[in-house]
Amino acid sequence: MDHFVYRGGVLHAEDVPLPDIAARFGTPCYVYSAATITRHYRVFEAALADVDHEICFAVKANGNLGVLGLLADLGSGFDIVSVGELERVITAGGDPARVVFSGVGKRVDEIERALEIGIACFNVESEAELVRIDAVAQRLGVRAPISLRVNPDVDAGTHPYIATGLKENKFGVDIGRAETLYARAADMPGLAVRGVDCHIGSQLTRLAPFRDAIDRVLALIDRLAARGITVDHLDVGGGLGIRYRDETPPSPAEYAAALSERVAGRDLKLVCEPGRVLVGNAGILLTRVELLKPGAEPEDRHFAIVDAAMNDLLRPALYDGWHAIVPVAEAGAVAPRPWEIVGPICETGDFLGHDRELALAEGDLLAVRSAGAYGFAMASTYNARPRPPEVLVDGAAAHEVRARETVADLMRGERRLPIA
Ligand code: LLP
């Protein structure tokens, strides 16, 4: 459930009509609903209430300071993949002691900063990384808390670009080798073994792969215990999918029940790293129709060129991601027809949606739904297009939590060669 609703024929974000936001901040513009994020967080948290748990929001899904601050206030921890994300969390008021650090290529300076600030755990993805973290920690005279991210080799049944739990993927260590690596880690003076971690993919719409992965990881935890290596937490990663179109993903309650039933009776804290499920349906991309370019024949393609493009929302171009595109206000006298909703970028892949039955006129506002996760976070400035503003709506107030970039911002730090 989200708080984007029509009232009097006009789409609102909570109590704010979207045309007001367009008038105030221009288009394209990302709009988030604080009530929706709050609701999703609380539902997730309530679903895990029966087990000792920590929710670490995956910052990569939406790293805006306003969004992170809201989640920090709700009590969320954070899953980060770079020192940049760590600094964002700290700036937003997040608690570093509730941060887990994932990612296959952590640099020495990133490890140093994370140790200095005192994060909860490093999710280590290779033997080489164990050696590196041990060396940095020893040099700093501390012990680095670690989990090994194991690759349980399950097929999550999602888009190949966002499946991560198969043996062929670059992520984690093979579960068959994990015992040997844990034994090695336990002997390293700079490391403190704390947990086991896995993450099998994103936008998962079935429970079975989660269950399979957890069973394999719990079996590993038992084998480790038999060798005298005990862990205090199991990090199950993120990955719970959302409805973009007609998917029927498990609810957070069903997901949580599947997890809790597996860990019940064990002295293990459950760590989750949800991203999309918390923020995906809490955001839209607001865009305006610039020009209409209908085909000559009814069966030709009809193009609606809008002011948002693949640089603003990459998911359709990159993963063929389907996002609902809805009118902000009820149509006037125009007849609906199937439109290709495209941006102004010079690539055929620059589309937001194909074949959308809409009644459109120049100047109309459209809302691209489910854009709160991996939307702005993946935006670029391709074609020298400044990135859009981000507005966080809270009840009747619309807060600009990121201003629109300017062309001057884009050129900052660049220069011509010195002229002789
Ligand atoms: N933990 C780890 C280690 C991850 O790699 C990810 C996402 C998450 C947690 C959060 O997963 P979520 O709950 O959001 O599914 N850009 C793609 C999604 C990439 C996901 C990468 N990893 C998209 O737009 O669909």
Short mmCIF file of C-alpha atoms and ligand atoms in Angstrom, two decimals:
data_model
loop_
_atom_site.label_atom_id
_atom_site.label_comp_id
_atom_site.label_asym_id
_atom_site.label_seq_id
_atom_site.Cartn_x
_atom_site.Cartn_y
_atom_site.Cartn_z
CA MET A 1 0.00 0.00 0.00
CA ASP A 2 1.21 3.49 -0.76
CA HIS A 3 0.06 7.06 -0.32
CA PHE A 4 -0.20 8.09 -3.98
CA VAL A 5 -3.93 8.45 -4.52
CA TYR A 6 -6.36 10.29 -6.78
CA ARG A 7 -8.54 12.90 -5.12
CA GLY A 8 -10.93 14.90 -7.22
CA GLY A 9 -9.38 13.37 -10.33
CA VAL A 10 -5.86 14.57 -9.44
CA LEU A 11 -3.05 12.35 -8.25
CA HIS A 12 -1.70 13.34 -4.84
CA ALA A 13 1.37 12.40 -2.88
CA GLU A 14 -0.19 12.15 0.58
CA ASP A 15 -1.99 15.52 0.91
CA VAL A 16 -0.07 17.33 -1.81
CA PRO A 17 -1.44 17.50 -5.37
CA LEU A 18 1.30 16.53 -7.81
CA PRO A 19 0.61 19.54 -10.09
CA ASP A 20 1.63 21.76 -7.13
CA ILE A 21 4.92 19.91 -6.89
CA ALA A 22 5.51 20.31 -10.63
CA ALA A 23 4.77 24.03 -10.36
CA ARG A 24 7.10 24.48 -7.40
CA PHE A 25 10.03 22.27 -8.31
CA GLY A 26 9.65 21.72 -12.05
CA THR A 27 9.84 18.42 -13.93
CA PRO A 28 11.26 15.84 -14.10
CA CYS A 29 11.18 15.40 -10.35
CA TYR A 30 11.35 12.45 -7.96
CA VAL A 31 8.62 12.51 -5.32
CA TYR A 32 8.72 10.27 -2.24
CA SER A 33 6.07 9.70 0.41
CA ALA A 34 7.32 9.67 4.01
CA ALA A 35 4.12 7.96 5.22
CA THR A 36 4.66 5.14 2.73
CA ILE A 37 8.30 4.59 3.73
CA THR A 38 7.30 4.69 7.40
CA ARG A 39 4.49 2.23 6.83
CA HIS A 40 6.68 -0.19 4.91
CA TYR A 41 9.38 -0.04 7.55
CA ARG A 42 6.90 -0.65 10.36
CA VAL A 43 5.23 -3.55 8.56
CA PHE A 44 8.62 -5.15 8.01
CA GLU A 45 9.66 -4.58 11.58
CA ALA A 46 6.39 -5.93 13.01
CA ALA A 47 6.71 -9.01 10.83
CA LEU A 48 10.09 -9.77 12.42
CA ALA A 49 9.00 -8.93 15.97
CA ASP A 50 9.18 -12.54 17.15
CA VAL A 51 12.88 -12.92 16.44
CA ASP A 52 15.96 -10.99 17.50
CA HIS A 53 16.61 -8.95 14.37
CA GLU A 54 18.25 -5.93 12.77
CA ILE A 55 16.89 -4.25 9.65
CA CYS A 56 19.75 -2.75 7.64
CA PHE A 57 18.25 -0.71 4.80
CA ALA A 58 20.26 -1.20 1.57
CA VAL A 59 21.42 2.34 0.92
CA LYS A 60 22.07 1.61 -2.74
CA ALA A 61 18.32 1.55 -3.38
CA ASN A 62 17.89 5.17 -2.30
CA GLY A 63 20.68 7.11 -0.65
CA ASN A 64 18.97 10.48 -0.32
CA LEU A 65 19.77 12.06 3.05
CA GLY A 66 16.10 12.82 3.67
CA VAL A 67 15.14 9.20 3.12
CA LEU A 68 18.08 7.85 5.16
CA GLY A 69 17.31 10.30 7.97
CA LEU A 70 13.69 9.19 8.07
CA LEU A 71 14.74 5.54 8.26
CA ALA A 72 17.39 6.29 10.90
CA ASP A 73 14.70 7.98 13.00
CA LEU A 74 12.54 4.87 12.64
CA GLY A 75 15.41 2.84 14.07
CA SER A 76 16.83 1.32 10.91
CA GLY A 77 20.40 0.14 10.49
CA PHE A 78 22.06 0.30 7.07
CA ASP A 79 23.73 -1.94 4.51
CA ILE A 80 26.42 -0.04 2.63
CA VAL A 81 28.68 -0.90 -0.28
CA SER A 82 31.08 2.04 -0.33
CA VAL A 83 32.62 4.68 1.88
CA GLY A 84 30.42 7.17 0.08
CA GLU A 85 27.34 5.37 1.36
CA LEU A 86 28.90 5.24 4.84
CA GLU A 87 29.38 9.02 4.85
CA ARG A 88 25.79 9.46 3.69
CA VAL A 89 24.52 7.31 6.56
CA ILE A 90 26.57 9.25 9.11
CA THR A 91 25.52 12.62 7.68
CA ALA A 92 21.88 11.51 7.80
CA GLY A 93 22.18 10.63 11.49
CA GLY A 94 22.43 6.85 11.12
CA ASP A 95 24.15 4.79 13.80
CA PRO A 96 27.48 3.42 12.48
CA ALA A 97 27.29 0.59 15.01
CA ARG A 98 24.30 -0.70 13.04
CA VAL A 99 25.99 -0.66 9.66
CA VAL A 100 27.00 -3.71 7.67
CA PHE A 101 29.42 -3.28 4.78
CA SER A 102 28.86 -5.46 1.69
CA GLY A 103 30.50 -5.45 -1.75
CA VAL A 104 33.16 -7.39 -3.63
CA GLY A 105 35.84 -4.71 -3.92
CA LYS A 106 36.35 -2.80 -0.67
CA ARG A 107 39.41 -0.56 -0.89
CA VAL A 108 41.96 -0.18 1.92
CA ASP A 109 40.88 3.41 2.63
CA GLU A 110 37.25 2.27 2.85
CA ILE A 111 38.14 -0.49 5.31
CA GLU A 112 40.15 2.02 7.39
CA ARG A 113 37.29 4.47 7.58
CA ALA A 114 34.76 1.77 8.48
CA LEU A 115 37.04 0.47 11.26
CA GLU A 116 37.71 3.95 12.55
CA ILE A 117 34.00 4.71 12.73
CA GLY A 118 33.17 1.30 14.25
CA ILE A 119 30.69 -0.47 11.99
CA ALA A 120 28.84 -3.64 13.06
CA CYS A 121 30.21 -6.05 10.47
CA PHE A 122 32.06 -6.46 7.18
CA ASN A 123 30.39 -8.88 4.81
CA VAL A 124 33.50 -10.36 3.24
CA GLU A 125 33.27 -11.68 -0.30
CA SER A 126 36.64 -13.39 -0.94
CA GLU A 127 39.74 -14.87 0.66
CA ALA A 128 41.82 -11.97 -0.64
CA GLU A 129 39.48 -9.57 1.13
CA LEU A 130 39.85 -11.49 4.43
CA VAL A 131 43.60 -11.08 4.16
CA ARG A 132 43.25 -7.39 3.35
CA ILE A 133 40.87 -6.60 6.21
CA ASP A 134 43.03 -8.56 8.65
CA ALA A 135 46.11 -6.57 7.63
CA VAL A 136 44.36 -3.19 7.93
CA ALA A 137 42.83 -4.09 11.31
CA GLN A 138 46.16 -5.29 12.69
CA ARG A 139 47.87 -2.12 11.54
CA LEU A 140 45.18 -0.08 13.33
CA GLY A 141 45.39 -2.32 16.41
CA VAL A 142 41.74 -3.45 16.28
CA ARG A 143 39.78 -6.57 15.40
CA ALA A 144 37.44 -6.27 12.47
CA PRO A 145 34.02 -7.95 12.91
CA ILE A 146 33.36 -10.14 9.88
CA SER A 147 30.86 -12.41 8.19
CA LEU A 148 31.65 -14.35 5.06
CA ARG A 149 29.16 -13.88 2.29
CA VAL A 150 28.54 -17.37 1.06
CA ASN A 151 27.14 -18.18 -2.28
CA PRO A 152 24.51 -20.87 -1.70
CA ASP A 153 24.15 -21.61 -5.43
CA VAL A 154 20.39 -21.24 -5.66
CA ASP A 155 18.53 -19.92 -8.66
CA ALA A 156 16.48 -16.96 -7.50
CA GLY A 157 14.52 -16.87 -10.75
CA THR A 158 15.00 -13.15 -11.33
CA HIS A 159 16.51 -11.04 -14.11
CA PRO A 160 20.06 -12.34 -14.80
CA TYR A 161 21.58 -8.89 -14.11
CA ILE A 162 20.21 -8.90 -10.56
CA ALA A 163 20.60 -12.61 -9.70
CA THR A 164 23.58 -13.00 -7.41
CA GLY A 165 23.34 -16.36 -5.68
CA LEU A 166 24.52 -18.66 -8.46
CA LYS A 167 27.97 -20.22 -8.54
CA GLU A 168 28.70 -18.42 -11.80
CA ASN A 169 28.14 -14.98 -10.20
CA LYS A 170 31.02 -12.85 -8.92
CA PHE A 171 29.54 -12.58 -5.43
CA GLY A 172 30.50 -14.31 -2.21
CA VAL A 173 32.52 -17.44 -1.61
CA ASP A 174 31.47 -20.87 -2.67
CA ILE A 175 29.57 -22.48 0.19
CA GLY A 176 31.68 -25.61 -0.23
CA ARG A 177 34.86 -23.64 0.54
CA ALA A 178 33.37 -21.58 3.34
CA GLU A 179 34.40 -23.88 6.19
CA THR A 180 38.06 -23.74 5.24
CA LEU A 181 37.90 -19.97 4.93
CA TYR A 182 36.13 -19.57 8.27
CA ALA A 183 38.82 -21.68 9.92
CA ARG A 184 41.42 -19.41 8.36
CA ALA A 185 39.57 -16.26 9.42
CA ALA A 186 39.24 -17.55 12.99
CA ASP A 187 43.04 -17.76 13.16
CA MET A 188 43.66 -14.24 11.88
CA PRO A 189 44.53 -11.87 14.74
CA GLY A 190 42.88 -8.86 13.08
CA LEU A 191 39.50 -10.54 12.61
CA ALA A 192 36.58 -11.44 14.86
CA VAL A 193 34.19 -13.92 13.22
CA ARG A 194 30.65 -12.73 13.89
CA GLY A 195 28.23 -14.03 11.32
CA VAL A 196 27.33 -15.72 8.08
CA ASP A 197 25.91 -13.69 5.23
CA CYS A 198 24.18 -14.39 1.94
CA HIS A 199 22.20 -12.45 -0.64
CA ILE A 200 20.77 -14.32 -3.60
CA GLY A 201 19.31 -11.63 -5.78
CA SER A 202 16.80 -8.83 -6.07
CA GLN A 203 13.13 -8.50 -7.00
CA LEU A 204 12.44 -12.06 -5.86
CA THR A 205 8.79 -12.97 -6.07
CA ARG A 206 8.87 -16.48 -4.56
CA LEU A 207 9.78 -17.72 -1.11
CA ALA A 208 11.33 -21.01 -2.19
CA PRO A 209 14.78 -19.63 -3.13
CA PHE A 210 15.00 -17.75 0.18
CA ARG A 211 14.12 -20.95 2.05
CA ASP A 212 16.63 -23.00 0.09
CA ALA A 213 19.38 -20.47 0.68
CA ILE A 214 18.70 -20.24 4.41
CA ASP A 215 18.63 -24.01 4.82
CA ARG A 216 22.01 -24.28 3.16
CA VAL A 217 23.45 -21.46 5.25
CA LEU A 218 22.05 -22.92 8.51
CA ALA A 219 23.65 -26.26 7.64
CA LEU A 220 26.93 -24.40 7.24
CA ILE A 221 26.44 -22.70 10.62
CA ASP A 222 26.00 -26.17 12.18
CA ARG A 223 29.15 -27.48 10.51
CA LEU A 224 31.06 -24.44 11.76
CA ALA A 225 29.75 -24.95 15.29
CA ALA A 226 30.99 -28.55 15.18
CA ARG A 227 34.46 -27.12 14.50
CA GLY A 228 34.17 -24.72 17.40
CA ILE A 229 33.42 -21.65 15.27
CA THR A 230 30.26 -19.97 16.51
CA VAL A 231 28.51 -16.98 14.99
CA ASP A 232 26.03 -14.61 16.55
CA HIS A 233 24.10 -13.54 13.48
CA LEU A 234 22.75 -14.70 10.17
CA ASP A 235 22.47 -12.00 7.52
CA VAL A 236 19.99 -13.04 4.84
CA GLY A 237 20.61 -10.05 2.56
CA GLY A 238 17.77 -8.30 0.78
CA GLY A 239 15.85 -9.17 -2.33
CA LEU A 240 12.15 -9.25 -1.48
CA GLY A 241 10.34 -8.09 -4.60
CA ILE A 242 7.53 -5.59 -5.07
CA ARG A 243 4.60 -5.31 -7.43
CA TYR A 244 5.48 -3.22 -10.47
CA ARG A 245 2.75 -4.67 -12.68
CA ASP A 246 1.12 -7.98 -11.83
CA GLU A 247 3.79 -9.70 -9.76
CA THR A 248 2.56 -11.32 -6.56
CA PRO A 249 5.57 -11.31 -4.27
CA PRO A 250 5.24 -12.71 -0.76
CA SER A 251 4.23 -10.09 1.78
CA PRO A 252 6.81 -8.99 4.36
CA ALA A 253 4.79 -11.01 6.88
CA GLU A 254 5.04 -14.20 4.79
CA TYR A 255 8.71 -13.55 4.15
CA ALA A 256 9.39 -12.93 7.84
CA ALA A 257 7.43 -16.02 8.85
CA ALA A 258 9.56 -18.14 6.51
CA LEU A 259 12.74 -16.70 8.02
CA SER A 260 11.67 -16.86 11.65
CA GLU A 261 10.44 -20.42 11.39
CA ARG A 262 13.88 -21.44 10.13
CA VAL A 263 15.89 -19.67 12.86
CA ALA A 264 13.48 -20.35 15.74
CA GLY A 265 15.17 -21.94 18.74
CA ARG A 266 18.65 -20.89 17.63
CA ASP A 267 20.71 -18.30 19.41
CA LEU A 268 21.05 -16.23 16.26
CA LYS A 269 20.23 -12.65 15.44
CA LEU A 270 18.59 -12.27 12.06
CA VAL A 271 19.96 -9.42 9.94
CA CYS A 272 18.09 -8.38 6.78
CA GLU A 273 19.13 -5.89 4.15
CA PRO A 274 15.88 -4.85 2.43
CA GLY A 275 16.09 -2.09 -0.15
CA ARG A 276 13.38 -2.12 -2.80
CA VAL A 277 10.58 -3.39 -0.57
CA LEU A 278 10.93 -0.41 1.77
CA VAL A 279 11.19 2.41 -0.75
CA GLY A 280 10.24 1.14 -4.22
CA ASN A 281 6.54 1.92 -4.14
CA ALA A 282 7.15 5.01 -1.99
CA GLY A 283 8.42 7.03 -4.95
CA ILE A 284 7.34 8.25 -8.35
CA LEU A 285 9.07 10.10 -11.13
CA LEU A 286 6.98 13.09 -12.15
CA THR A 287 7.40 14.06 -15.80
CA ARG A 288 5.74 16.30 -18.35
CA VAL A 289 4.84 15.56 -21.96
CA GLU A 290 7.01 17.81 -24.11
CA LEU A 291 5.94 16.87 -27.62
CA LEU A 292 3.69 14.38 -29.32
CA LYS A 293 4.84 12.63 -32.45
CA PRO A 294 2.00 10.38 -33.62
CA GLY A 295 2.57 8.02 -36.53
CA ALA A 296 0.90 8.72 -39.88
CA GLU A 297 -1.14 5.52 -39.78
CA PRO A 298 -3.06 4.23 -36.75
CA GLU A 299 -0.91 1.08 -36.74
CA ASP A 300 2.32 3.11 -36.73
CA ARG A 301 4.12 3.79 -33.51
CA HIS A 302 3.09 6.94 -31.71
CA PHE A 303 5.75 8.67 -29.65
CA ALA A 304 5.13 10.83 -26.61
CA ILE A 305 8.37 12.62 -25.79
CA VAL A 306 8.53 13.44 -22.11
CA ASP A 307 11.07 15.46 -20.16
CA ALA A 308 12.38 12.47 -18.16
CA ALA A 309 14.73 10.03 -19.81
CA MET A 310 16.89 6.95 -19.31
CA ASN A 311 19.45 9.07 -17.46
CA ASP A 312 16.79 9.85 -14.83
CA LEU A 313 15.30 6.32 -14.63
CA LEU A 314 17.51 3.62 -16.10
CA ARG A 315 15.51 0.53 -15.14
CA PRO A 316 13.41 0.25 -18.32
CA ALA A 317 16.48 0.58 -20.58
CA LEU A 318 18.79 -1.62 -18.48
CA TYR A 319 16.53 -4.44 -17.30
CA ASP A 320 13.46 -3.95 -19.45
CA GLY A 321 11.90 -2.93 -16.14
CA TRP A 322 8.17 -2.22 -16.40
CA HIS A 323 6.87 0.80 -14.49
CA ALA A 324 3.24 1.88 -14.49
CA ILE A 325 2.84 5.28 -16.15
CA VAL A 326 -0.32 7.10 -15.11
CA PRO A 327 -1.83 10.49 -15.82
CA VAL A 328 -1.64 13.00 -12.98
CA ALA A 329 -4.98 14.55 -13.93
CA GLU A 330 -7.96 13.08 -15.72
CA ALA A 331 -7.72 13.46 -19.48
CA GLY A 332 -9.59 16.22 -21.27
CA ALA A 333 -11.33 15.60 -24.57
CA VAL A 334 -8.53 13.61 -26.24
CA ALA A 335 -8.96 9.99 -27.22
CA PRO A 336 -6.61 7.36 -25.76
CA ARG A 337 -4.15 5.56 -28.02
CA PRO A 338 -1.09 3.38 -27.46
CA TRP A 339 1.92 5.63 -26.88
CA GLU A 340 5.63 4.92 -26.69
CA ILE A 341 6.73 6.99 -23.70
CA VAL A 342 10.25 8.10 -24.60
CA GLY A 343 12.81 10.62 -23.40
CA PRO A 344 14.86 13.16 -25.37
CA ILE A 345 18.12 11.14 -25.25
CA CYS A 346 19.76 10.06 -28.48
CA GLU A 347 19.36 6.30 -28.02
CA THR A 348 16.65 3.92 -29.11
CA GLY A 349 16.88 2.37 -25.63
CA ASP A 350 15.72 5.66 -24.14
CA PHE A 351 12.18 4.74 -23.19
CA LEU A 352 10.17 4.69 -20.00
CA GLY A 353 7.36 2.51 -21.30
CA HIS A 354 6.15 0.87 -24.50
CA ASP A 355 2.63 0.68 -25.83
CA ARG A 356 0.86 2.54 -23.03
CA GLU A 357 -2.81 3.28 -23.61
CA LEU A 358 -3.11 6.92 -22.56
CA ALA A 359 -5.03 10.05 -23.58
CA LEU A 360 -2.24 12.57 -23.92
CA ALA A 361 -1.83 16.21 -24.83
CA GLU A 362 1.29 18.34 -24.83
CA GLY A 363 2.02 19.68 -21.35
CA ASP A 364 0.28 16.83 -19.51
CA LEU A 365 1.88 15.53 -16.34
CA LEU A 366 2.58 11.82 -15.94
CA ALA A 367 3.68 9.82 -12.92
CA VAL A 368 6.07 6.92 -13.44
CA ARG A 369 5.23 4.68 -10.50
CA SER A 370 7.41 2.46 -8.30
CA ALA A 371 10.45 4.64 -8.86
CA GLY A 372 11.55 5.03 -5.24
CA ALA A 373 14.16 2.25 -5.41
CA TYR A 374 17.04 2.28 -7.90
CA GLY A 375 15.57 5.37 -9.54
CA PHE A 376 17.49 8.49 -8.60
CA ALA A 377 20.18 6.20 -7.19
CA MET A 378 21.05 5.05 -10.72
CA ALA A 379 20.52 8.40 -12.45
CA SER A 380 23.33 9.82 -14.54
CA THR A 381 23.97 13.08 -16.33
CA TYR A 382 24.21 11.51 -19.81
CA ASN A 383 23.57 14.04 -22.60
CA ALA A 384 24.56 16.78 -20.09
CA ARG A 385 21.19 16.47 -18.40
CA PRO A 386 21.30 17.69 -14.79
CA ARG A 387 19.78 15.17 -12.40
CA PRO A 388 16.24 15.90 -11.17
CA PRO A 389 15.35 17.20 -7.71
CA GLU A 390 14.03 14.89 -5.01
CA VAL A 391 11.03 15.93 -2.96
CA LEU A 392 9.97 14.13 0.22
CA VAL A 393 6.31 14.67 1.01
CA ASP A 394 5.19 14.41 4.61
CA GLY A 395 1.47 15.00 5.02
CA ALA A 396 0.70 18.41 3.53
CA ALA A 397 4.37 19.48 3.36
CA ALA A 398 6.65 18.95 0.36
CA HIS A 399 10.33 19.14 1.30
CA GLU A 400 12.98 19.52 -1.38
CA VAL A 401 15.51 17.00 -0.04
CA ARG A 402 17.75 17.45 -3.07
CA ALA A 403 17.79 20.45 -5.34
CA ARG A 404 17.82 20.06 -9.11
CA GLU A 405 21.38 19.93 -10.40
CA THR A 406 22.49 22.79 -12.61
CA VAL A 407 24.58 22.72 -15.76
CA ALA A 408 27.26 24.54 -13.74
CA ASP A 409 27.22 21.59 -11.27
CA LEU A 410 27.89 19.27 -14.19
CA MET A 411 30.98 21.21 -15.28
CA ARG A 412 32.40 21.63 -11.79
CA GLY A 413 35.99 20.43 -11.68
CA GLU A 414 36.41 20.38 -15.47
CA ARG A 415 38.68 22.70 -17.41
CA ARG A 416 40.05 23.42 -20.84
CA LEU A 417 43.72 22.78 -21.52
CA PRO A 418 45.76 25.88 -20.62
CA ILE A 419 45.92 28.15 -23.61
CA ALA A 420 49.53 29.13 -24.49
N1 LLP B 1 22.11 -6.60 0.04
C1 LLP B 1 22.99 -6.76 -0.96
C2 LLP B 1 24.29 -7.36 -0.67
C3 LLP B 1 22.65 -6.35 -2.26
O1 LLP B 1 23.52 -6.53 -3.24
C4 LLP B 1 21.38 -5.78 -2.51
C5 LLP B 1 20.99 -5.33 -3.85
C6 LLP B 1 20.50 -5.61 -1.43
C7 LLP B 1 20.90 -6.04 -0.17
C8 LLP B 1 19.14 -5.00 -1.57
O2 LLP B 1 18.33 -5.75 -2.41
P1 LLP B 1 16.78 -5.38 -2.58
O3 LLP B 1 16.10 -5.66 -1.26
O4 LLP B 1 16.67 -3.96 -2.97
O5 LLP B 1 16.33 -6.29 -3.64
N2 LLP B 1 19.42 -1.93 -9.75
C9 LLP B 1 18.63 -3.14 -9.72
C10 LLP B 1 18.72 -3.85 -8.39
C11 LLP B 1 20.13 -4.20 -7.99
C12 LLP B 1 20.20 -4.84 -6.64
C13 LLP B 1 21.61 -4.95 -6.19
N3 LLP B 1 21.77 -5.48 -4.88
C14 LLP B 1 17.20 -2.79 -10.08
O6 LLP B 1 16.92 -1.63 -10.35
O7 LLP B 1 16.36 -3.68 -10.14
#
